[in-house]
mmCIF file of C-alpha atoms and ligand atoms in Angstrom:
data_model
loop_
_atom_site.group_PDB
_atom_site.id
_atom_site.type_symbol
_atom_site.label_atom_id
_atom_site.label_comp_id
_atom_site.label_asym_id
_atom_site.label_seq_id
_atom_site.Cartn_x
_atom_site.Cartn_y
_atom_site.Cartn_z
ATOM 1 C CA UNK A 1 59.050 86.913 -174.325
ATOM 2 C CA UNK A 2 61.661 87.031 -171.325
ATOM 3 C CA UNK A 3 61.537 89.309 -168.427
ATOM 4 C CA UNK A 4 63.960 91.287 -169.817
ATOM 5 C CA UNK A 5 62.596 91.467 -173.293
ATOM 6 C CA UNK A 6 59.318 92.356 -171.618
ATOM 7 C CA UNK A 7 60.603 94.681 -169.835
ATOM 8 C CA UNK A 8 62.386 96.670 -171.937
ATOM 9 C CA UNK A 9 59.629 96.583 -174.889
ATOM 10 C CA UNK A 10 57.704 99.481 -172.871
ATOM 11 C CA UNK A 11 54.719 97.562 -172.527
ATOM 12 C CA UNK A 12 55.300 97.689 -168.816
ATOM 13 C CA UNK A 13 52.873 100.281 -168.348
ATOM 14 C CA UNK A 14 49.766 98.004 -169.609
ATOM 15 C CA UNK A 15 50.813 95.312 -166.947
ATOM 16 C CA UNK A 16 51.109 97.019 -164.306
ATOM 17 C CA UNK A 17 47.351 98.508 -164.356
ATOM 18 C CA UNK A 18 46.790 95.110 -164.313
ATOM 19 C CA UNK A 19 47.798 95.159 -160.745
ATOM 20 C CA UNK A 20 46.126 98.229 -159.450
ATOM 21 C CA UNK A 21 43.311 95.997 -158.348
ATOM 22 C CA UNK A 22 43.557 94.824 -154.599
ATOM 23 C CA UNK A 23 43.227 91.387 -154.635
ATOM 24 C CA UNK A 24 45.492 88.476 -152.992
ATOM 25 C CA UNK A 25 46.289 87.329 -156.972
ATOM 26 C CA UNK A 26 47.471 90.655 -157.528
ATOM 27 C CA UNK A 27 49.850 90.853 -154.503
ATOM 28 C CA UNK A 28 51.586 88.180 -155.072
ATOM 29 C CA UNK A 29 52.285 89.523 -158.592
ATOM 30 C CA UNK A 30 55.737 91.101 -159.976
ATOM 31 C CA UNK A 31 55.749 93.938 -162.349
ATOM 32 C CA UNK A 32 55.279 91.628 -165.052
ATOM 33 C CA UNK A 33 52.211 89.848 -164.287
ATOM 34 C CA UNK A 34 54.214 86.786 -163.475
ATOM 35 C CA UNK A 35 53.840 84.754 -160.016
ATOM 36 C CA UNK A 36 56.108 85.945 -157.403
ATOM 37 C CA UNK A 37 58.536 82.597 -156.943
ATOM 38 C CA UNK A 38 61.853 83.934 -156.453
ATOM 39 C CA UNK A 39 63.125 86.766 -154.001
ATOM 40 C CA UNK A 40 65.728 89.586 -154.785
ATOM 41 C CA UNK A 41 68.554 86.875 -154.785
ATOM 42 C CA UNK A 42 66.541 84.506 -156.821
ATOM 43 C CA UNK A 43 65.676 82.075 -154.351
ATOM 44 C CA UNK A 44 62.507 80.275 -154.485
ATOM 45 C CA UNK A 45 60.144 81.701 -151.859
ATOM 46 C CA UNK A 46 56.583 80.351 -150.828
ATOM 47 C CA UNK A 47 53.902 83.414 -150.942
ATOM 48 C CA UNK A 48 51.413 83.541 -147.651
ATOM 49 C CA UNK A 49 48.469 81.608 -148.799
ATOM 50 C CA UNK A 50 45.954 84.129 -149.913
ATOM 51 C CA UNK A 51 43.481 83.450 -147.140
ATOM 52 C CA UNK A 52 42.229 81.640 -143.994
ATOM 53 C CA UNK A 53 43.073 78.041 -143.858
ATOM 54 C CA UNK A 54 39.473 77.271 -143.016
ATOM 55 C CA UNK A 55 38.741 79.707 -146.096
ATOM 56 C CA UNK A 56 37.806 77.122 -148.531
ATOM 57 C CA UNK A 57 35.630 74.764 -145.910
ATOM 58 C CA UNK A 58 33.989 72.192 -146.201
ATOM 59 C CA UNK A 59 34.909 71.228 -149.763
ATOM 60 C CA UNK A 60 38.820 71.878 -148.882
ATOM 61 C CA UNK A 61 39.236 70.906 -144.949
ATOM 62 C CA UNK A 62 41.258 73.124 -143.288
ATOM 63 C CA UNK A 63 43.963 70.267 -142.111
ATOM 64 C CA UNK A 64 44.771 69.492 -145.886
ATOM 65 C CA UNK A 65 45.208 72.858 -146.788
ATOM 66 C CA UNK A 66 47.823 73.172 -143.653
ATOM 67 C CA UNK A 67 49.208 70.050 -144.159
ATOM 68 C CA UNK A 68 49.245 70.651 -148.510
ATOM 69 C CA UNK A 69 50.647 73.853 -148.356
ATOM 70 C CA UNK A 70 53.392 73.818 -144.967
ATOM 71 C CA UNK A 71 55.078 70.332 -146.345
ATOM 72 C CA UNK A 72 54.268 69.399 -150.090
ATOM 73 C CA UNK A 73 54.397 72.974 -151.535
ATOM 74 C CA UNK A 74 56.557 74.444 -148.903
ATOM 75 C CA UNK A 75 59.098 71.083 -149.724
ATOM 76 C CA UNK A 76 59.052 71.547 -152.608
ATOM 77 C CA UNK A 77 60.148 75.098 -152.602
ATOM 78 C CA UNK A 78 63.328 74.198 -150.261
ATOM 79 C CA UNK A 79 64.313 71.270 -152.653
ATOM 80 C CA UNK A 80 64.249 73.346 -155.533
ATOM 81 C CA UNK A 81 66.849 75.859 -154.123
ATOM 82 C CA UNK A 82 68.422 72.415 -153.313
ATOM 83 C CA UNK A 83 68.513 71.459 -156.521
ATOM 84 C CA UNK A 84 69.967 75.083 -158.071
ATOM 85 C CA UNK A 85 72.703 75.149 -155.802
ATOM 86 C CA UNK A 86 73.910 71.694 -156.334
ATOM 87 C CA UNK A 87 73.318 72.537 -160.168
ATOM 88 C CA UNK A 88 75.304 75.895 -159.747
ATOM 89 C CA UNK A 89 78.315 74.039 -157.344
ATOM 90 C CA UNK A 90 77.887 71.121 -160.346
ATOM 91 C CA UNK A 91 79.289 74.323 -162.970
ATOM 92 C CA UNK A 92 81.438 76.214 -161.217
ATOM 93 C CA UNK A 93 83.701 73.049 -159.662
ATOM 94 C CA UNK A 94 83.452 71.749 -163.388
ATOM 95 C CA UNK A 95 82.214 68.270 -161.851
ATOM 96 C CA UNK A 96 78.855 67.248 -163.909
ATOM 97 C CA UNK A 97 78.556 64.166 -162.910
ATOM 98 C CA UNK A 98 75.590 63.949 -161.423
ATOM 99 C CA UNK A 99 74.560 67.780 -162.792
ATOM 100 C CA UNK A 100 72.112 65.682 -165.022
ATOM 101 C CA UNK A 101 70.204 64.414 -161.583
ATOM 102 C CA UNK A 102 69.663 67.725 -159.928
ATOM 103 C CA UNK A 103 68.333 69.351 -163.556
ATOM 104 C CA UNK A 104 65.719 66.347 -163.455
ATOM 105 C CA UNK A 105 64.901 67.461 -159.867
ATOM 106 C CA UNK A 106 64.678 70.898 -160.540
ATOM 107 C CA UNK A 107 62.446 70.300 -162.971
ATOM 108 C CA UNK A 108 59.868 68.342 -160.980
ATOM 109 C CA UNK A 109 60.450 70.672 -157.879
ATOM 110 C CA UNK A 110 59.839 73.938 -159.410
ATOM 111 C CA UNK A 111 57.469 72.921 -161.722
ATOM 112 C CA UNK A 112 55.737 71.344 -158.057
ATOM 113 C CA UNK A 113 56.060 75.294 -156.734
ATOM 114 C CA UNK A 114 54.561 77.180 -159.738
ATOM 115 C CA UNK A 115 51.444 74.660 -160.038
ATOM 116 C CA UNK A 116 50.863 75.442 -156.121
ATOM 117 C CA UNK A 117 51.361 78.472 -156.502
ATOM 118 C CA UNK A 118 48.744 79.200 -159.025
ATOM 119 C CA UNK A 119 46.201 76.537 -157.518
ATOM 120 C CA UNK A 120 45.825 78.520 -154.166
ATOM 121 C CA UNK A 121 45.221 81.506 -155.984
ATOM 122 C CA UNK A 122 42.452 79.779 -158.716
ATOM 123 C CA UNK A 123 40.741 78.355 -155.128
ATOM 124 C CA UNK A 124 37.866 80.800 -153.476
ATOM 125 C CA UNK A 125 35.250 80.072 -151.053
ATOM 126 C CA UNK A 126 32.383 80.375 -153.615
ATOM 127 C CA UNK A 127 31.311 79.323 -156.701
ATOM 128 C CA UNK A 128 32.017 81.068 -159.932
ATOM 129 C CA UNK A 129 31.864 80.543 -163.572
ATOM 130 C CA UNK A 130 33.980 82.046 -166.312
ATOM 131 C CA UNK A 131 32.683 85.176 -167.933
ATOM 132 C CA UNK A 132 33.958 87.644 -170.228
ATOM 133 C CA UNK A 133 36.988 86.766 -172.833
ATOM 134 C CA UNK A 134 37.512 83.999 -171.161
ATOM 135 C CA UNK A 135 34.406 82.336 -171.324
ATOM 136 C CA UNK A 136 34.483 83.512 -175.464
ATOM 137 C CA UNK A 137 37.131 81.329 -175.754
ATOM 138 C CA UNK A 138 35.889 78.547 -173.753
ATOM 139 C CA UNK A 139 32.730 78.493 -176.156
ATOM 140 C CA UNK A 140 35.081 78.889 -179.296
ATOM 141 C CA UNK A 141 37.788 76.075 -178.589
ATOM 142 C CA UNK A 142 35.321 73.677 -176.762
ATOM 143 C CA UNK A 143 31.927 74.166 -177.694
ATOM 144 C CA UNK A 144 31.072 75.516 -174.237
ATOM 145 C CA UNK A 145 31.589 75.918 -170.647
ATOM 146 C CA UNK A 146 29.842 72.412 -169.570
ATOM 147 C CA UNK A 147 31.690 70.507 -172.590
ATOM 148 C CA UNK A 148 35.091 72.336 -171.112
ATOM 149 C CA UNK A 149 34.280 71.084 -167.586
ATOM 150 C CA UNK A 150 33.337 67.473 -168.387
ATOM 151 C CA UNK A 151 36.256 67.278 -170.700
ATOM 152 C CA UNK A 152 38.784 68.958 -167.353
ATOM 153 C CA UNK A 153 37.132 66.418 -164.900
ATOM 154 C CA UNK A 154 37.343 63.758 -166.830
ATOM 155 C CA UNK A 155 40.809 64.650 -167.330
ATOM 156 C CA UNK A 156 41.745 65.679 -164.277
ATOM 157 C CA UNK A 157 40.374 62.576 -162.904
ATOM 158 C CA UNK A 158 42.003 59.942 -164.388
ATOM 159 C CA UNK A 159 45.256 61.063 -164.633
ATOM 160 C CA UNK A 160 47.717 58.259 -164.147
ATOM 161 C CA UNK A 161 49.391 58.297 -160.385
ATOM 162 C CA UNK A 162 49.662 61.935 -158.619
ATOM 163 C CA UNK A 163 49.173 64.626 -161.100
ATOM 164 C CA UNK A 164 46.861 67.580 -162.650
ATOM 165 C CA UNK A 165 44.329 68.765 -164.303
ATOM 166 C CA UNK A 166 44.970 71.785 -166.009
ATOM 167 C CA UNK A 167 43.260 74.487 -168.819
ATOM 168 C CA UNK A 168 45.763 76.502 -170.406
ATOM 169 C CA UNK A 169 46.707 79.328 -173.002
ATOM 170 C CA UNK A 170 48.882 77.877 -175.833
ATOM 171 C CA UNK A 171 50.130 80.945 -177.310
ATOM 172 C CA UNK A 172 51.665 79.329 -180.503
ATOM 173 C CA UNK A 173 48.041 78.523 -181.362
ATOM 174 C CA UNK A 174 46.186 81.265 -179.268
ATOM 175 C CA UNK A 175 44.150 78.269 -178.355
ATOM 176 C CA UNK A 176 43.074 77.254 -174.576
ATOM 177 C CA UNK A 177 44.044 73.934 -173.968
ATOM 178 C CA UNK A 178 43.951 70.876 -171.261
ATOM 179 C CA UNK A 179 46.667 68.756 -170.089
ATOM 180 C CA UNK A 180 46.904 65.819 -168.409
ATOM 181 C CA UNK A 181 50.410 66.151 -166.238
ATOM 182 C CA UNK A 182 51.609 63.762 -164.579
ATOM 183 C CA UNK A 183 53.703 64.247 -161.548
ATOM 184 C CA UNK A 184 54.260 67.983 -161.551
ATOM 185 C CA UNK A 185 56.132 68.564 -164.899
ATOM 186 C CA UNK A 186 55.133 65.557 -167.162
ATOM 187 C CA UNK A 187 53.008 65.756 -170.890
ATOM 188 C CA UNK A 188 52.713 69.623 -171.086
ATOM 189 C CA UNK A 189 52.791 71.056 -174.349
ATOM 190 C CA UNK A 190 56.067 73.586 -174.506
ATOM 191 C CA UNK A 191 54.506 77.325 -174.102
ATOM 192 C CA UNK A 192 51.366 76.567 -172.183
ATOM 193 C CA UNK A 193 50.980 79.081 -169.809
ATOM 194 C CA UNK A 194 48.113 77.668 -166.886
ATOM 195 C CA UNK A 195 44.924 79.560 -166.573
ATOM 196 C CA UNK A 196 43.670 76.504 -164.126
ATOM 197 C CA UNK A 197 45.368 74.091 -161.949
ATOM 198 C CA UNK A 198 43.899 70.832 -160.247
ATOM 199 C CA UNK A 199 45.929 69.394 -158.049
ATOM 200 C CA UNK A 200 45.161 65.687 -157.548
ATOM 201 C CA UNK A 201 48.138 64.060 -156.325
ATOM 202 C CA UNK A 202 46.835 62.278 -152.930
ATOM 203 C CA UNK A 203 47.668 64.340 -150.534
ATOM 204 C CA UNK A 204 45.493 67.180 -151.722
ATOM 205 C CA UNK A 205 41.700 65.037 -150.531
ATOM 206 C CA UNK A 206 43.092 61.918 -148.935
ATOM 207 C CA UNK A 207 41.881 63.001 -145.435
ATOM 208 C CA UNK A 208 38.685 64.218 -146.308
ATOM 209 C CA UNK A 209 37.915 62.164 -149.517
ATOM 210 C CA UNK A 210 39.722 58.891 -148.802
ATOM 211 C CA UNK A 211 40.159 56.871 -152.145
ATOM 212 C CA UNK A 212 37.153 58.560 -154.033
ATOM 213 C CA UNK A 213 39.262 61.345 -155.766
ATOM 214 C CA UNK A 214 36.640 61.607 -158.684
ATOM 215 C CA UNK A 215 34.650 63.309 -155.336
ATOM 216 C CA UNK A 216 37.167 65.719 -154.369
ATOM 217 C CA UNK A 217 37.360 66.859 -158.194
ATOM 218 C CA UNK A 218 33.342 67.261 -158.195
ATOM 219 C CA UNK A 219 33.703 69.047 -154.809
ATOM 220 C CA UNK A 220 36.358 71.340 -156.253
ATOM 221 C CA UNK A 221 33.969 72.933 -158.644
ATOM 222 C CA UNK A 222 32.605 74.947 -155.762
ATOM 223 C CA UNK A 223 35.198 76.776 -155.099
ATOM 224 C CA UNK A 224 37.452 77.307 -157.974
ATOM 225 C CA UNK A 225 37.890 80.929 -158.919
ATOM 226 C CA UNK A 226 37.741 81.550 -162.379
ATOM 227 C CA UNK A 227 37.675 85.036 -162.158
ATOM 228 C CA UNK A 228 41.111 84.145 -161.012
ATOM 229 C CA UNK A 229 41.435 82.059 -164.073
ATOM 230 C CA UNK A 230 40.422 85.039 -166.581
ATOM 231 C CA UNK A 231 42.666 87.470 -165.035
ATOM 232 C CA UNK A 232 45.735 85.219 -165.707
ATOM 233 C CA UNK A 233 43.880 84.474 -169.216
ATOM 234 C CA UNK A 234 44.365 88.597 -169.721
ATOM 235 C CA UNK A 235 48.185 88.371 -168.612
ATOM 236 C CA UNK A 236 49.228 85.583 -170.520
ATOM 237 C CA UNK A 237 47.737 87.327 -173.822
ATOM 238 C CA UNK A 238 49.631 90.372 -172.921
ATOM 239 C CA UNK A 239 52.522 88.765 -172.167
ATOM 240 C CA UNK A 240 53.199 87.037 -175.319
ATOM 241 C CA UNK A 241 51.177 89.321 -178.000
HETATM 242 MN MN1 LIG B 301 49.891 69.201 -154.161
#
């Protein structure tokens, strides 16, 4: 379902109780549940990070995090409203020659903002494990919360190049799910909607960590928010029911 479908089906009012808790997830919200990428004019726009950058010390140093989210995310975010005005200039001078480049890039820059912009908000400075619904599922579709986290780390770990881990809600199967992406937009399955996001492209441990990513995944267990997790589990059901 589209904004505008979703809007006008009256389920509004269910969503938006979602938000009447006061939490950074919730802030960055719209009235739909959905991350807040775009401004009024619909260009991309980085939220505030939803804490400290020392917040998620020692297991996330806080020179990464500065470093992660100022000039990978936040370049990412410029170069995709790079890449939607060229593709917009592209249409209306009816010149589409290179239209096909910029679509490719808009992909892969976009798809780099909405993966950061879920992974700072699934990141806490404690650790948590799934409960509720969420953790129902987890049981049903993986035979349990340690089987789903050797299965993501595993995953996660070995992913070919830069990439992420990442447990999802498939809502043609009303299923959870992992992929292995590669790059920022690479083997997803059309519809998943991310519950979880692990970035490990290098730049997100390679100060702290070095070359021993399978560490930095490990480490990342400690402070990976799955209440976080659940509450986008809720929206995505209610989005698409
Ligand atoms: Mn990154």
């Amino acid at each position: 379902m589209n904004r505008k479908d979703f809007l006008k089906s009256g389920t509004l009012a269910g969503a938006a109780t979602l938000l009447s808790s006061n939490n950074a997830f919730a802030q960055n919200l719209t009235d739909n549940s959905i991350d807040k990428l775009v401004d009024a004019n619909g260009n991309f726009i980085q939220q505030p990070l939803p804490y400290a950058e020392n917040y998620l010390e020692p297991y996330m140093d806080s020179e990464t995090l500065h470093l992660h989210y100022t000039f990978h995310h936040g370049g990412a975010t410029k170069a995709a409203n790079t890449d939607l005005k060229k593709i917009h200039e592209a249409i209306d001078t009816n010149n589409l020659e290179t239209v096909d480049y910029w679509t490719k890039k808009l992909s892969y820059h976009l798809s780099s903002h909405i993966l950061h912009s879920i992974f700072w908000t699934n990141l806490a400075n404690k650790a948590t494990t799934p409960k509720g619904d969420l953790l129902k599922r987890i049981d049903n579709d993986f035979g349990g919360y340690e089987k789903l986290k050797a299965y993501l780390v595993q995953t996660s770990k070995n992913v070919d190049g830069n990439g992420w881990g990442i447990l999802g809600y498939q809502p043609y199967t009303d299923k959870l799910t992992v992929l292995q992406c590669e790059n920022h937009e690479k083997l997803t399955q059309w519809g998943v909607i991310p519950l979880l996001v692990i970035d490990v492209w290098e730049h997100s441990y390679y100060l702290k960590y070095k070359n021993k990513r399978g560490d930095f995944v490990d480490a990342l267990f400690n402070i990976i928010n799955w209440d976080n997790s659940a509450q986008r589990l809720d929206d995505a059901i209610k989005l698409t029911k």
